[in-house]
Tab-separated table of N, CA and C in Angstrom:
chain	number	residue	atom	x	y	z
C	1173	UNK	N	97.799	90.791	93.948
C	1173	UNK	CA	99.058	91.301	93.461
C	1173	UNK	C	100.130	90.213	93.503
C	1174	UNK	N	100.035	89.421	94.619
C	1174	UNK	CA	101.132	88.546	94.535
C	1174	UNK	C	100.580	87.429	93.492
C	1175	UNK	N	99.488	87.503	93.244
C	1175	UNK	CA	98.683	85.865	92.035
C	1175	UNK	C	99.914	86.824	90.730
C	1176	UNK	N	99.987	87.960	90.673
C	1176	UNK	CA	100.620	88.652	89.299
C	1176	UNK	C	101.939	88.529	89.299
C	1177	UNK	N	102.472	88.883	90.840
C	1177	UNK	CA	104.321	88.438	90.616
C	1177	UNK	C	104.691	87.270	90.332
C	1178	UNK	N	103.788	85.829	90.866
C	1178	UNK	CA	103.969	84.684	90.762
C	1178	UNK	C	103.770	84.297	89.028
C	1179	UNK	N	102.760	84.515	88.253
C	1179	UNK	CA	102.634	84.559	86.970
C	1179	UNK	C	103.565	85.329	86.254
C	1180	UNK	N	104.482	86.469	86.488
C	1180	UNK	CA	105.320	86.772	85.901
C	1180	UNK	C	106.753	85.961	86.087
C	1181	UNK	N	106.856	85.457	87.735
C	1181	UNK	CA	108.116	84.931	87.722
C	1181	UNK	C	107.711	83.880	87.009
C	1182	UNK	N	107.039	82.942	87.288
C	1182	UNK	CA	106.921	81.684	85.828
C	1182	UNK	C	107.321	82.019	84.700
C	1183	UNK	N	106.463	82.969	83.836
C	1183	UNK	CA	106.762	83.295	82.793
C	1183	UNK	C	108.600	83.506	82.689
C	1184	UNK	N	109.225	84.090	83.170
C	1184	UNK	CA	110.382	84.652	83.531
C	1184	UNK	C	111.144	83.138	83.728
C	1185	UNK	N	111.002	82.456	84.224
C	1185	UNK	CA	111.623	80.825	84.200
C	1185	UNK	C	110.711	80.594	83.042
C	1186	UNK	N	110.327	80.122	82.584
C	1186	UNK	CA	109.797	79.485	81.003
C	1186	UNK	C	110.722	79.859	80.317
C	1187	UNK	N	110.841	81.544	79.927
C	1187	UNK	CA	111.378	82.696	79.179
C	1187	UNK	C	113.045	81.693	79.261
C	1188	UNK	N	113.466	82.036	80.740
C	1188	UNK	CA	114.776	81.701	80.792
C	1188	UNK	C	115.255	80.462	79.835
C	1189	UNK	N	113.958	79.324	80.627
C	1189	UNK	CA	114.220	78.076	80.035
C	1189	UNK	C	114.781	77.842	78.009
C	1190	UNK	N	113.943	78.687	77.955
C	1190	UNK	CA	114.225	78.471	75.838
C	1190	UNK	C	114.982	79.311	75.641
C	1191	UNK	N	115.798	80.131	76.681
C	1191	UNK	CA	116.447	80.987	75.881
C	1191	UNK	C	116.426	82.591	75.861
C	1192	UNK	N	115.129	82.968	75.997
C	1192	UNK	CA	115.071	84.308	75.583
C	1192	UNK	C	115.187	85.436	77.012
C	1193	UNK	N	116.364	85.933	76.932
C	1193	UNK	CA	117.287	85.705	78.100
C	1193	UNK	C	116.658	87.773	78.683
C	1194	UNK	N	116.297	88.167	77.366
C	1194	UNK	CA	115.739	89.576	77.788
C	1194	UNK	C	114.338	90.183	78.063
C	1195	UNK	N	113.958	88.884	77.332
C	1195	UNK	CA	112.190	88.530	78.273
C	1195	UNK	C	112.359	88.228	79.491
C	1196	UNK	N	113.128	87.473	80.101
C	1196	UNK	CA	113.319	86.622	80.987
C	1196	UNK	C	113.558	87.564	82.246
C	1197	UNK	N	114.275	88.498	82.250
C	1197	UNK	CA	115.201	89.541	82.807
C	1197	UNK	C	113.518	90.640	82.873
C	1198	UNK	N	113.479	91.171	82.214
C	1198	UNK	CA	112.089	91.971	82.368
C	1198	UNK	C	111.113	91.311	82.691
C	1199	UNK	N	110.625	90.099	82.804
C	1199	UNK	CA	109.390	89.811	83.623
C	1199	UNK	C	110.134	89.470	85.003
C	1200	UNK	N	111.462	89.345	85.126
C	1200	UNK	CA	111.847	89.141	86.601
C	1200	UNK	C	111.833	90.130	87.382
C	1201	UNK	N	112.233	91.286	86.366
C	1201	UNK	CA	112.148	92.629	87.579
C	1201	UNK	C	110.678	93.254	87.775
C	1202	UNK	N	109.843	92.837	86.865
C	1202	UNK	CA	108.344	93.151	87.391
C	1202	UNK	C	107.792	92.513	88.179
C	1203	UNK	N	108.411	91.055	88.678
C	1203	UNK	CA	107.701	90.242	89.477
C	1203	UNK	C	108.269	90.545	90.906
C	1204	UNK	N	109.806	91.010	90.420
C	1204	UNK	CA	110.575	91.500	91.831
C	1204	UNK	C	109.334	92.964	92.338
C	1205	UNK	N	108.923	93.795	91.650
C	1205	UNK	CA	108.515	94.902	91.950
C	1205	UNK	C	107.151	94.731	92.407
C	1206	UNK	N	106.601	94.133	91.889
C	1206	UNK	CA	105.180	93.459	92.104
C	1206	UNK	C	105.281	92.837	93.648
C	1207	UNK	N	106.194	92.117	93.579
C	1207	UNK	CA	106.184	91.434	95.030
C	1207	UNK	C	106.846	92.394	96.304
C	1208	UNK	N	107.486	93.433	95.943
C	1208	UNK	CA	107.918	94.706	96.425
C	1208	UNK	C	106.590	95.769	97.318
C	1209	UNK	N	105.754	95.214	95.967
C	1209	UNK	CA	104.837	96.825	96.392
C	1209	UNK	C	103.653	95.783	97.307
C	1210	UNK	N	103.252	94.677	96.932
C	1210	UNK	CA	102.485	93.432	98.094
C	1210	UNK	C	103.167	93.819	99.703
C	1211	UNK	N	104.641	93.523	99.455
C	1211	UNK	CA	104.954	93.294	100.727
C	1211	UNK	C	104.712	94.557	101.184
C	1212	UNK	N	105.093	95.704	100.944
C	1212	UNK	CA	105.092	97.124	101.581
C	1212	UNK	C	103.643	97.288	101.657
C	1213	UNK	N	102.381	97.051	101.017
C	1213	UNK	CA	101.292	96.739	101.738
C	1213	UNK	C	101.014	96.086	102.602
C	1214	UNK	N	101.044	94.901	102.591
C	1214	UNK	CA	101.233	93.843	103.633
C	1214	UNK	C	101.414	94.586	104.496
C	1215	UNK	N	103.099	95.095	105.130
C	1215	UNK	CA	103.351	95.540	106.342
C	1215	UNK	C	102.698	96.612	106.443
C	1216	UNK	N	101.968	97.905	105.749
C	1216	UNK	CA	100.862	98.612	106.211
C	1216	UNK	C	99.721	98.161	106.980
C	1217	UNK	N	99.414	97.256	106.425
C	1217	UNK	CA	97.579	96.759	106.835
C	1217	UNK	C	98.310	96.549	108.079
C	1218	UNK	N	99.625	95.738	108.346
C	1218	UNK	CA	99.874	94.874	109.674
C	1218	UNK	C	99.729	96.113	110.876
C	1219	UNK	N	100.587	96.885	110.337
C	1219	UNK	CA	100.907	97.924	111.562
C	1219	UNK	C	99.658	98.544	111.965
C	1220	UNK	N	98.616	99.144	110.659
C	1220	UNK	CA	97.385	99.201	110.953
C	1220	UNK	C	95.985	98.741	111.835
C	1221	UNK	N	96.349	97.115	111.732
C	1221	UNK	CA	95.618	96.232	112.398
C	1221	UNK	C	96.383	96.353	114.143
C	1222	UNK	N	97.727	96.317	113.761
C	1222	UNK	CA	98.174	96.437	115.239
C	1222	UNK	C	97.512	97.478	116.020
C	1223	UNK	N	97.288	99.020	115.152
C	1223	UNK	CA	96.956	100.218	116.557
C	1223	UNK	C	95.520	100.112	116.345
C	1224	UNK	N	94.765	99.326	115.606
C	1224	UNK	CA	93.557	99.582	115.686
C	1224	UNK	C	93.218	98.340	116.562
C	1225	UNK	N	93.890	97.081	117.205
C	1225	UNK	CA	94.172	96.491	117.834
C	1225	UNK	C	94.244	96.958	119.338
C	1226	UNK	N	94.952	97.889	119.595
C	1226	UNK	CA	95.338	98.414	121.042
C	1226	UNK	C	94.368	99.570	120.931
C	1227	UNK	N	93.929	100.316	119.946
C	1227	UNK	CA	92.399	101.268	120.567
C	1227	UNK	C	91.602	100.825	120.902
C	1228	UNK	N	90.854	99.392	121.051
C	1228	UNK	CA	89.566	98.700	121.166
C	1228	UNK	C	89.983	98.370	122.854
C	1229	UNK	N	91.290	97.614	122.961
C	1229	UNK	CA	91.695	97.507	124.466
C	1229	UNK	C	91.869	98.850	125.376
């Protein structure tokens, strides 16, 4: 998921770069959201790993 936010924010700087300022703007907020919904996984698995961490001890 984050290989997809990173390929959109590029795109989104390219976009910016020539100009096209409403491409640019919509692949930014998908890459913002993309990297949104990673992190809020991320911190699932973490907290996850944490109590399944302290049941084994």
């Amino acid at each position: 998921m984050l290989k997809w936010a990173l390929i959109f924010f590029v795109i989104s700087i390219v976009a910016g770069f020539f100009g096209f300022s409403g491409v640019s703007a919509a692949t930014a907020t998908i890459a913002r959201v993309l990297f949104g919904i990673a992190l809020v996984i991320f911190l699932i698995f973490l907290v996850l790993a944490l109590m399944a961490g302290q049941a084994v001890l």
